[in-house]
mmCIF file of C-alpha atoms in Angstrom:
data_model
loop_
_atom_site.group_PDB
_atom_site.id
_atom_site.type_symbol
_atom_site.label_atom_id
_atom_site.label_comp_id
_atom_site.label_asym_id
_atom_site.label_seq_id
_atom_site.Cartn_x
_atom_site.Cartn_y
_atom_site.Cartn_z
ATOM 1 C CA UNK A 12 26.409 44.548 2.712
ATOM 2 C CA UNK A 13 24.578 43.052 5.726
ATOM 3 C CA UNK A 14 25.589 39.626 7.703
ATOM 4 C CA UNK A 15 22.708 38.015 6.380
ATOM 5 C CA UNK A 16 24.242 38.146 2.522
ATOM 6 C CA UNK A 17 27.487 37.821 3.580
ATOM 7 C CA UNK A 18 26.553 34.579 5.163
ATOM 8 C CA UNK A 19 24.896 33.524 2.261
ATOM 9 C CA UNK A 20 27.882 34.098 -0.047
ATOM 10 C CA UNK A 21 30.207 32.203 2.147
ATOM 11 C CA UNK A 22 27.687 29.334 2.199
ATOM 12 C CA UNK A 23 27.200 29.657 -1.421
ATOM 13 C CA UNK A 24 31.649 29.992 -2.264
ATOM 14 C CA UNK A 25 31.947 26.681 0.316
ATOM 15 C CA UNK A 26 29.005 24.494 -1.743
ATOM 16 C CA UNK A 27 30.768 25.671 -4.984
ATOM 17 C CA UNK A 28 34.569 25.722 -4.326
ATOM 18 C CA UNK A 29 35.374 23.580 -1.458
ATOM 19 C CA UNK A 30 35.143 19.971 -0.366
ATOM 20 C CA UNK A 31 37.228 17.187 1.623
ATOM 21 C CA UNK A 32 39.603 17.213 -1.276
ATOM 22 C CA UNK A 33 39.835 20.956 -1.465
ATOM 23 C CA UNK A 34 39.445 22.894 1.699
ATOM 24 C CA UNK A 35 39.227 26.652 1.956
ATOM 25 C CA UNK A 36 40.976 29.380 4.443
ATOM 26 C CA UNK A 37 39.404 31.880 6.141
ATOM 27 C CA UNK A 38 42.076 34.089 4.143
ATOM 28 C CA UNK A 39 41.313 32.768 1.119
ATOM 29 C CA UNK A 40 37.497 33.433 2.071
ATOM 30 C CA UNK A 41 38.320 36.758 2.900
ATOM 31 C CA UNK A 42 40.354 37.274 -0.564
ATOM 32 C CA UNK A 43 36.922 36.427 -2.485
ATOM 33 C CA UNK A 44 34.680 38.683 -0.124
ATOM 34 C CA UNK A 45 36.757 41.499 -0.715
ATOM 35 C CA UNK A 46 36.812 40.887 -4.684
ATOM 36 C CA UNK A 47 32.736 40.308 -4.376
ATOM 37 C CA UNK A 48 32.650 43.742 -2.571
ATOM 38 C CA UNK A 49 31.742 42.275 0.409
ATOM 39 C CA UNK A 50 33.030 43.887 4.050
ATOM 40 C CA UNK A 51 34.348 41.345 6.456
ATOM 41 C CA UNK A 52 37.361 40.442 8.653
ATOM 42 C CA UNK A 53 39.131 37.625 10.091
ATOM 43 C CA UNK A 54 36.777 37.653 13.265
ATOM 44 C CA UNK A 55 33.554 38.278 11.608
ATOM 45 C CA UNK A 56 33.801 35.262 9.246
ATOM 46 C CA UNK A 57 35.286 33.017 11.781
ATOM 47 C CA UNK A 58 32.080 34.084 13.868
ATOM 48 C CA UNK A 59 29.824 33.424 10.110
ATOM 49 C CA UNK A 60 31.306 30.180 10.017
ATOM 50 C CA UNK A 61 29.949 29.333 13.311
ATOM 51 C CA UNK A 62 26.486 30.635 13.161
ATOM 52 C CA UNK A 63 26.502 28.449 9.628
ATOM 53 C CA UNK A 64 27.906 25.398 11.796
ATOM 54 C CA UNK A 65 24.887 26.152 14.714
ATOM 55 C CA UNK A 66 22.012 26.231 12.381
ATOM 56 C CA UNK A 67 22.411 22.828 10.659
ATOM 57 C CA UNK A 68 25.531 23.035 7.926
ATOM 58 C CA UNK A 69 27.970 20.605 8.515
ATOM 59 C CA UNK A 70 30.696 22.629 8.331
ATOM 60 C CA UNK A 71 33.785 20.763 8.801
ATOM 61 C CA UNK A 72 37.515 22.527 10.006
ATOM 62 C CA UNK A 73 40.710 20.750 9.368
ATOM 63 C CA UNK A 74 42.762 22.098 12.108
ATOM 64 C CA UNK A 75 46.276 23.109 10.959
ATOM 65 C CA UNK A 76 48.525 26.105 11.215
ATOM 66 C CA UNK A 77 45.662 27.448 9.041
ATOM 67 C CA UNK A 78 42.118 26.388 9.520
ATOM 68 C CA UNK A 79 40.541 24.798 6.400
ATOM 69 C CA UNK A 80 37.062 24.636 5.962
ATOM 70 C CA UNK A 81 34.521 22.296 3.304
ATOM 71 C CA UNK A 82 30.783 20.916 3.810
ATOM 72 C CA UNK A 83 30.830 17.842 5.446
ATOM 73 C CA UNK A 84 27.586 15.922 4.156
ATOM 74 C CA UNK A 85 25.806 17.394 1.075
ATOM 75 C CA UNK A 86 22.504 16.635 0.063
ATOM 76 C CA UNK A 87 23.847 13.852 -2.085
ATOM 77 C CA UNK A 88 27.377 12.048 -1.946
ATOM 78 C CA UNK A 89 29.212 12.053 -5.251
ATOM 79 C CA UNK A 90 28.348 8.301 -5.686
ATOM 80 C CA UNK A 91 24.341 8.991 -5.394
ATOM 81 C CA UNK A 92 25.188 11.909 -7.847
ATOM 82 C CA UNK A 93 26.357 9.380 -10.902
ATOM 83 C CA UNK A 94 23.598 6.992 -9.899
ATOM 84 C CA UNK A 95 20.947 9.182 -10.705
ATOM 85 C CA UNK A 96 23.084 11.088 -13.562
ATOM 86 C CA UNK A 97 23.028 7.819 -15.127
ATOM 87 C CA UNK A 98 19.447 6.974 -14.536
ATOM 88 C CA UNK A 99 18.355 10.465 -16.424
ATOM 89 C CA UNK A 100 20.910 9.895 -19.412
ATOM 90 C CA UNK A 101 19.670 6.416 -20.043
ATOM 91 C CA UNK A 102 16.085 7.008 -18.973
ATOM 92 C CA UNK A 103 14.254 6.977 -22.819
ATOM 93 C CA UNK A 104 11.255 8.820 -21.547
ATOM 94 C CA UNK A 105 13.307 11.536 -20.538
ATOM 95 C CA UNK A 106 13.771 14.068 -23.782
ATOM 96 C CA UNK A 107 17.539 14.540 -24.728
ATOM 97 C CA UNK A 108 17.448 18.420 -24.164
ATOM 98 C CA UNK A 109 15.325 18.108 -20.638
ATOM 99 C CA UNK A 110 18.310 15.170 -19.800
ATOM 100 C CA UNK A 111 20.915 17.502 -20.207
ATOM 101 C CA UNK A 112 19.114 20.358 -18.151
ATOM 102 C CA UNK A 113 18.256 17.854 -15.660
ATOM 103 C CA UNK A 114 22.214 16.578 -15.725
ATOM 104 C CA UNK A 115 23.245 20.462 -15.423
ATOM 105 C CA UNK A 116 21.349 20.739 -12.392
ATOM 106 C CA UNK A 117 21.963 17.745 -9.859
ATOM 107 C CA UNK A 118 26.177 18.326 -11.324
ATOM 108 C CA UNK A 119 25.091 21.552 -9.153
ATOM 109 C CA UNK A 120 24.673 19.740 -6.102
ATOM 110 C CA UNK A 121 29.596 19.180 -6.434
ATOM 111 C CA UNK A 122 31.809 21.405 -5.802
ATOM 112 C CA UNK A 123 33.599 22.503 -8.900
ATOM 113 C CA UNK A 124 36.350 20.141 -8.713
ATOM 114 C CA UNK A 125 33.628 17.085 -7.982
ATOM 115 C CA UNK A 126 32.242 17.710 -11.621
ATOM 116 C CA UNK A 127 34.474 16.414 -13.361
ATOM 117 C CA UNK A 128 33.892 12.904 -11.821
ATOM 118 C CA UNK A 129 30.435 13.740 -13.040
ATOM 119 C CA UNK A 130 31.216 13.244 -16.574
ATOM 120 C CA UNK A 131 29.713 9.591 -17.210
ATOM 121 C CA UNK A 132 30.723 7.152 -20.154
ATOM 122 C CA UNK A 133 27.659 5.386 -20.010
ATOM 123 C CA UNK A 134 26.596 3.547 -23.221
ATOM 124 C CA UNK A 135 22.653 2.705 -23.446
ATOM 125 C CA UNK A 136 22.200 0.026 -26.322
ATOM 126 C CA UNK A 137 19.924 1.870 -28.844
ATOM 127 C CA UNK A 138 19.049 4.667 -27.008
ATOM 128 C CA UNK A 139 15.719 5.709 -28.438
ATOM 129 C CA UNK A 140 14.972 9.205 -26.492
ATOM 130 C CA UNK A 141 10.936 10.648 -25.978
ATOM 131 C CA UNK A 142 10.683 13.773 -28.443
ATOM 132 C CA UNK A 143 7.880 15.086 -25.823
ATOM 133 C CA UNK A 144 9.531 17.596 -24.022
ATOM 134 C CA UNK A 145 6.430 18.086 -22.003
ATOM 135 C CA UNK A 146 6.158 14.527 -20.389
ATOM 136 C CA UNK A 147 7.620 15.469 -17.164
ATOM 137 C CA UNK A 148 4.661 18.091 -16.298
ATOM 138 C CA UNK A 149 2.341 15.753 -17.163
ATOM 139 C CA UNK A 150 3.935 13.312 -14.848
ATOM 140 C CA UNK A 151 3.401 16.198 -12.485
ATOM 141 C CA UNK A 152 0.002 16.867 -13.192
ATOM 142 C CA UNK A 153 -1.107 13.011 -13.434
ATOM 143 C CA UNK A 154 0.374 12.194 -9.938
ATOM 144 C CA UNK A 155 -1.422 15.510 -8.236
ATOM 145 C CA UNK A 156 -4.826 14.223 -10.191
ATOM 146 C CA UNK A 157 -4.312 10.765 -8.644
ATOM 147 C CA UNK A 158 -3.593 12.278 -4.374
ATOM 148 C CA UNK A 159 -6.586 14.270 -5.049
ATOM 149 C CA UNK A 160 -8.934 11.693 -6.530
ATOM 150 C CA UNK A 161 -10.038 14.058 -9.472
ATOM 151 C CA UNK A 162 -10.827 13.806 -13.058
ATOM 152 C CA UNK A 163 -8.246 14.120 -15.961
ATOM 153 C CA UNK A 164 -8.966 15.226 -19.693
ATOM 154 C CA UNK A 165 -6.374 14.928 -22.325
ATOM 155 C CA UNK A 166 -5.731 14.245 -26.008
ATOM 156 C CA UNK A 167 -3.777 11.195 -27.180
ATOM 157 C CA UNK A 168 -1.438 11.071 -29.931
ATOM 158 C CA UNK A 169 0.048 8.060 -32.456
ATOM 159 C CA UNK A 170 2.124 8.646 -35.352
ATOM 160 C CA UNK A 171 0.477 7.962 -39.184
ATOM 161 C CA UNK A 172 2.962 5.922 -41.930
ATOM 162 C CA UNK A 173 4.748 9.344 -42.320
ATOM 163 C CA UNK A 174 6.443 8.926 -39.013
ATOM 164 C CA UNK A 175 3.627 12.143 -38.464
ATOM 165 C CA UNK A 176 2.137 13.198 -35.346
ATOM 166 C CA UNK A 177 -1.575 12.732 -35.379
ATOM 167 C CA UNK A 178 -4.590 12.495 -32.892
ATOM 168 C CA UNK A 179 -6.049 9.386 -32.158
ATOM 169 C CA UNK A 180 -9.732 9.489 -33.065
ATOM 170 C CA UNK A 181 -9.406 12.897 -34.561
ATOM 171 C CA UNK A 182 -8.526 14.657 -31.261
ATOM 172 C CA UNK A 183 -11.092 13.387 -29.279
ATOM 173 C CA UNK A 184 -10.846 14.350 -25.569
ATOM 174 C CA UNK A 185 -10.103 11.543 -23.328
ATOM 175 C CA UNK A 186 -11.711 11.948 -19.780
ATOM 176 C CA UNK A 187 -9.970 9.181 -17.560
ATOM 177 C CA UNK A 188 -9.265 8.471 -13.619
ATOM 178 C CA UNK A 189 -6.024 7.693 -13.275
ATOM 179 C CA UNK A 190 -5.487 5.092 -10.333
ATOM 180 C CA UNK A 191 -1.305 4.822 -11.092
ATOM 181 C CA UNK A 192 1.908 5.134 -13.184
ATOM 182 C CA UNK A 193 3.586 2.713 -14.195
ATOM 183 C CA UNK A 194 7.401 2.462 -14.807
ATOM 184 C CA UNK A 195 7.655 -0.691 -17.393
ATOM 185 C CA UNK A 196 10.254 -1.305 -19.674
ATOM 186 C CA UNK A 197 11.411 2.180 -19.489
ATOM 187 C CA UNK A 198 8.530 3.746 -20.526
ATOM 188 C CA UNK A 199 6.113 5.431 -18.217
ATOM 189 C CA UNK A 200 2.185 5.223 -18.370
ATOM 190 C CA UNK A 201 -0.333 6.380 -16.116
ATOM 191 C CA UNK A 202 -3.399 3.292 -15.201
ATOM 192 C CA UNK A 203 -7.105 3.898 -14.588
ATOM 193 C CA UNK A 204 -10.883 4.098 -15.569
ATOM 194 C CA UNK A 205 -11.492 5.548 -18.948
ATOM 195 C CA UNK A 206 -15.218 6.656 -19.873
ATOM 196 C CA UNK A 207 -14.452 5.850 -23.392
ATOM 197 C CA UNK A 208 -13.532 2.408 -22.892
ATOM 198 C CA UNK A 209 -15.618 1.907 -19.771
ATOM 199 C CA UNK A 210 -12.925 -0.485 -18.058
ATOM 200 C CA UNK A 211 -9.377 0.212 -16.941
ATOM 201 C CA UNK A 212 -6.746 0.540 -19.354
ATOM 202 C CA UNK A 213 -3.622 2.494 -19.534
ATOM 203 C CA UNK A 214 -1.904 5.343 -21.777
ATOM 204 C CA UNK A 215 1.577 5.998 -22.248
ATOM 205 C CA UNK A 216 2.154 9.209 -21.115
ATOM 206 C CA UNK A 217 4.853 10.263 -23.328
ATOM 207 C CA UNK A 218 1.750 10.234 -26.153
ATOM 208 C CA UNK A 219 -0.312 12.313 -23.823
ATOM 209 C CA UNK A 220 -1.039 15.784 -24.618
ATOM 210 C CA UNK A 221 -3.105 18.860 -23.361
ATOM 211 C CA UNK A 222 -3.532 17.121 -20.371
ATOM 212 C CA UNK A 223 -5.978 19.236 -17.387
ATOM 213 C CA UNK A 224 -6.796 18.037 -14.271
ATOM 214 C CA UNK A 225 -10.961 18.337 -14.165
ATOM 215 C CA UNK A 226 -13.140 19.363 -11.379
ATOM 216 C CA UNK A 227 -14.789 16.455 -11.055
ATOM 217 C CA UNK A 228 -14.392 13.094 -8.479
ATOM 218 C CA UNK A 229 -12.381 9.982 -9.812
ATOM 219 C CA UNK A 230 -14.269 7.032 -10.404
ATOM 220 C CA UNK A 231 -13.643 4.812 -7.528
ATOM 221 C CA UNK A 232 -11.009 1.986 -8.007
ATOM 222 C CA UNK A 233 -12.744 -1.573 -7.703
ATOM 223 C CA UNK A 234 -12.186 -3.138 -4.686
ATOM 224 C CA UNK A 235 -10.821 -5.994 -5.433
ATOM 225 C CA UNK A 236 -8.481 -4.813 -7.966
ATOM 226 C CA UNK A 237 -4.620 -5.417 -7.581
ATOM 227 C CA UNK A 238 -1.778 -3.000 -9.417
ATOM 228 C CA UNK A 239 0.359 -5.989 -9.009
ATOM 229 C CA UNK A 240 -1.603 -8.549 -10.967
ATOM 230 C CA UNK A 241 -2.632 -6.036 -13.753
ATOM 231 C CA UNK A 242 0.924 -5.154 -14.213
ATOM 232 C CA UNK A 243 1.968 -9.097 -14.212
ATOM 233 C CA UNK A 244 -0.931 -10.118 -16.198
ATOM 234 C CA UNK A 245 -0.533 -7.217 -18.883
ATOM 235 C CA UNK A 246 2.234 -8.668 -20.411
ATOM 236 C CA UNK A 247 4.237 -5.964 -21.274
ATOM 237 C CA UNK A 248 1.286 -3.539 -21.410
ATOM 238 C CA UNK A 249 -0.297 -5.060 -24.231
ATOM 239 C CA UNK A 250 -4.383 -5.921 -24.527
ATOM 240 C CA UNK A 251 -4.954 -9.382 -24.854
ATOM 241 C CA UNK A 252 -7.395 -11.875 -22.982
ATOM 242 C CA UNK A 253 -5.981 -12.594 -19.305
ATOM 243 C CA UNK A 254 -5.530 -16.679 -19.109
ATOM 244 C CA UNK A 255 -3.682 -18.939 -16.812
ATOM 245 C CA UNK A 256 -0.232 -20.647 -19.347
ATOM 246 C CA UNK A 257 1.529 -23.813 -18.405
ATOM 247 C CA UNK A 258 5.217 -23.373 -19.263
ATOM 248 C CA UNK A 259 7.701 -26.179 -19.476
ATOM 249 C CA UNK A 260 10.771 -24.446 -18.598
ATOM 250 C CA UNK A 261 14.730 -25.730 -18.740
ATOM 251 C CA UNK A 262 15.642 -25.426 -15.173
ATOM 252 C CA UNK A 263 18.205 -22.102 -15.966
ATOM 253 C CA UNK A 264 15.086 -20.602 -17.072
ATOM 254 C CA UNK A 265 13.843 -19.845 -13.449
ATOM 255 C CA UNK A 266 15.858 -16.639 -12.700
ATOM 256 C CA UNK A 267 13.474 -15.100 -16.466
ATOM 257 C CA UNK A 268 10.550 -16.346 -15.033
ATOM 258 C CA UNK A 269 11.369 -14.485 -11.506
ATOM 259 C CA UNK A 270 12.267 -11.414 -13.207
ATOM 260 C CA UNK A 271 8.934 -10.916 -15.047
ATOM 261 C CA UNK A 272 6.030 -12.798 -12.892
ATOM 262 C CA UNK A 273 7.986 -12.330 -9.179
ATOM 263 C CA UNK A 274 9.206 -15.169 -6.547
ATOM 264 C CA UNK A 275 5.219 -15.716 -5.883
ATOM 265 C CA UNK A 276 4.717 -17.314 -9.351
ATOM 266 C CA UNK A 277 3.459 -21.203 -8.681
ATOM 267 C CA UNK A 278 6.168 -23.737 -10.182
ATOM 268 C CA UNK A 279 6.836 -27.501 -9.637
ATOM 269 C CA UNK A 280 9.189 -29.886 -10.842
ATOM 270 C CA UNK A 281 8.845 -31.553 -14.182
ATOM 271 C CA UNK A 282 11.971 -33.687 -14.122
ATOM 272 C CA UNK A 283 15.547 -33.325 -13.535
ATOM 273 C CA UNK A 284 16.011 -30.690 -16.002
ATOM 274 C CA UNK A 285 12.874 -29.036 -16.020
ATOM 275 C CA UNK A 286 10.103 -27.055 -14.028
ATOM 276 C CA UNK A 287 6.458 -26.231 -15.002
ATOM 277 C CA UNK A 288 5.066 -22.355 -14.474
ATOM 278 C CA UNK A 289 1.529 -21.544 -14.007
ATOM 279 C CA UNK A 290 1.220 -17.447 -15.577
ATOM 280 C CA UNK A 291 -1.200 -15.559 -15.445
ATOM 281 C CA UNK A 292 -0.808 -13.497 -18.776
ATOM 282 C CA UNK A 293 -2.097 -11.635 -21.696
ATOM 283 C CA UNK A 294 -2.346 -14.317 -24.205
ATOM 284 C CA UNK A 295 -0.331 -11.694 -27.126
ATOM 285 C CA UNK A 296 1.660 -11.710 -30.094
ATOM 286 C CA UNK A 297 4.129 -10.280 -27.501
ATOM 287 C CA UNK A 298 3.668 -13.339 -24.917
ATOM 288 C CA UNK A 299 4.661 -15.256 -28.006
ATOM 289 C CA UNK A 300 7.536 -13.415 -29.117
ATOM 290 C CA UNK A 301 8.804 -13.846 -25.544
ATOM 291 C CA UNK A 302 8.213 -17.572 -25.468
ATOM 292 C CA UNK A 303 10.338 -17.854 -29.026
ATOM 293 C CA UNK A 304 13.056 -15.918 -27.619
ATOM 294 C CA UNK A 305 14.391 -18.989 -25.663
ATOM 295 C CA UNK A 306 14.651 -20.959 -29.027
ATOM 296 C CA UNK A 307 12.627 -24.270 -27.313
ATOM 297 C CA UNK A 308 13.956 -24.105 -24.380
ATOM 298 C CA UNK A 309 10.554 -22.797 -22.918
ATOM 299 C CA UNK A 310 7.524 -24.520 -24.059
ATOM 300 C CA UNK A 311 3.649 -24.048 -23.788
ATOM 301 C CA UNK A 312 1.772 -26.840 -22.474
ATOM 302 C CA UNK A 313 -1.417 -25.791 -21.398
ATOM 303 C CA UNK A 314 -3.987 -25.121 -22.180
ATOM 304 C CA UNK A 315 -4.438 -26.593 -25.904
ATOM 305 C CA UNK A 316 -5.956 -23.386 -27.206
ATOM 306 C CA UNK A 317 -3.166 -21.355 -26.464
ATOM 307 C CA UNK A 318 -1.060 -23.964 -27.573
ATOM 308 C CA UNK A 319 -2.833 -23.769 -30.811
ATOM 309 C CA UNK A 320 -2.250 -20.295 -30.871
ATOM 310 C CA UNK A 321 1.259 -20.184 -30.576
ATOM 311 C CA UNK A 322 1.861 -23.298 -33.219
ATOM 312 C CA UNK A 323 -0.140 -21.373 -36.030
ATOM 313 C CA UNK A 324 2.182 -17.910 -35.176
ATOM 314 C CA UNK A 325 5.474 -20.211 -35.319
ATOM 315 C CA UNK A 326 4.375 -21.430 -38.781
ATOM 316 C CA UNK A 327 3.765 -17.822 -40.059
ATOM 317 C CA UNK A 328 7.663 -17.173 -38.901
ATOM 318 C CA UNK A 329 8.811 -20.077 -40.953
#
């Protein structure tokens, strides 16, 4: 066996067995290279331990009667570990089987005994999970189409009143230049010029199939367009006519309006208890439904149209 792999499966038996909690020997390294079938010595591993040490592993030794050696600093500390473990369990684009692969792998990134800590109670509140196992490749491919300002193609799916897959429009290819993705509300969909339509619109790429990237330049993205105000405007990525809304808010209401139009949004005082909001949204069933949500507490004020709107919608609920 030469240095190079005995190196290797030292480096390999201190990612997997030992850490600040559990420090190995250079015996007890020397026990496991001689059960691998590995030759070595007291002298020879103190020696791989060093060469480790002087090309970048931060190879820590606990000086006692007998040395003890871990890695120092992994590539992630236990606590960025369960972050992310928890963002890919609760994450509903992810598939349930491609979580759990995705889980096995960054637990890799412990020791043995760190895994256990791995083991997360998390509870998402109606967990609905993507069934399209291929969504993260099309991620992939999407994001390489959009640094190299190239064409995509792709078919689009829906499901029918048997809870069915089927193509929209028959199966009709979709040729689109994607401009961005778009993380919103847990659901991920790529934004850009679609022939088809002839404007910019977005897809949710969970629904995207057969996607190719096409040998063909991107349609330019307007000048003067802004991610920021399409994603604020869009309310909740749903079609509607963009219009400026007047909201009479209950002063509590502010830290809701932050969260979904930012700190830039203009609002002035309306009294002692209230503020008014000018928003810039998709006029939507879904705007509405948003506005109900604070049973009165939110009102529309402007302009009379919209207010129209949204009376004739509250009667239909009654």
């Amino acid at each position: 066996m030469s240095n190079k792999n005995r190196l290797l499966y030292i480096l390999s038996l201190l990612y997997r067995e030992a850490d600040e909690e559990h420090p190995i020997t250079i015996t007890q390294i020397l026990e496991r290279l001689q059960q691998a079938g590995i030759d070595g010595n007291r002298r020879t591993i103190a020696h791989d331990l060093e060469v480790l040490s002087d090309n970048g592993f931060d190879i820590i030794c606990n000086k006692s009667r007998q040395n003890q050696y871990f890695i120092g600093e992994r590539h992630f500390e236990i606590a960025e570990l369960k972050l992310l473990i928890d963002a890919v369990q609760a994450s509903r684009f992810i598939p349930t089987k491609r979580s759990k692969h995705l889980i096995r792998k960054l637990s890799s990134f412990a020791s043995k005994h760190q895994v256990t800590e791995l083991n997360r109670h998390l509870y998402v509140d109606k967990q609905v999970k993507a069934e399209n196992e291929q969504v993260i490749y099309t991620v992939d491919l999407l994001n390489a189409a959009i640094n190299s300002h190239k064409h995509v193609s792709f078919k689009y799916y829906e499901y029918n009143k048997d809870k069915q897959k089927v193509y929209k429009h028959k199966g009709k290819v979709y040729y689109f230049s994607p401009y961005s993705l778009i993380w919103n509300n847990d659901c991920y969909y790529v934004l850009g010029f679609s022939e088809s339509h002839d404007k910019i619109v977005k897809f949710r790429v969970e629904l995207i199939t057969s996607a190719e990237i096409q040998n063909k330049p991107a349609v330019p993205k307007p000048k003067n367009f802004c991610l920021n105000q399409y994603v604020s405007s869009v309310f909740q990525m749903y079609d509607a006519e963009n219009r400026i809304v007047v909201l009479r808010c209950k002063n509590f209401l502010m830290k809701h309006i932050i969260d979904r139009f930012g700190t830039k949004i203009k609002t002035e005082v309306a009294d002692s208890e209230h503020f008014n909001a000018k928003v810039d949204v998709a006029v939507s069933p879904t705007f509405f439904g948003w506005v109900v949500g604070f049973s009165g507490q939110m009102q529309i004020t402007a302009p009379d149209d919209v207010k129209e709107q949204f009376a004739k919608l509250v009667q239909t609920l009654c």
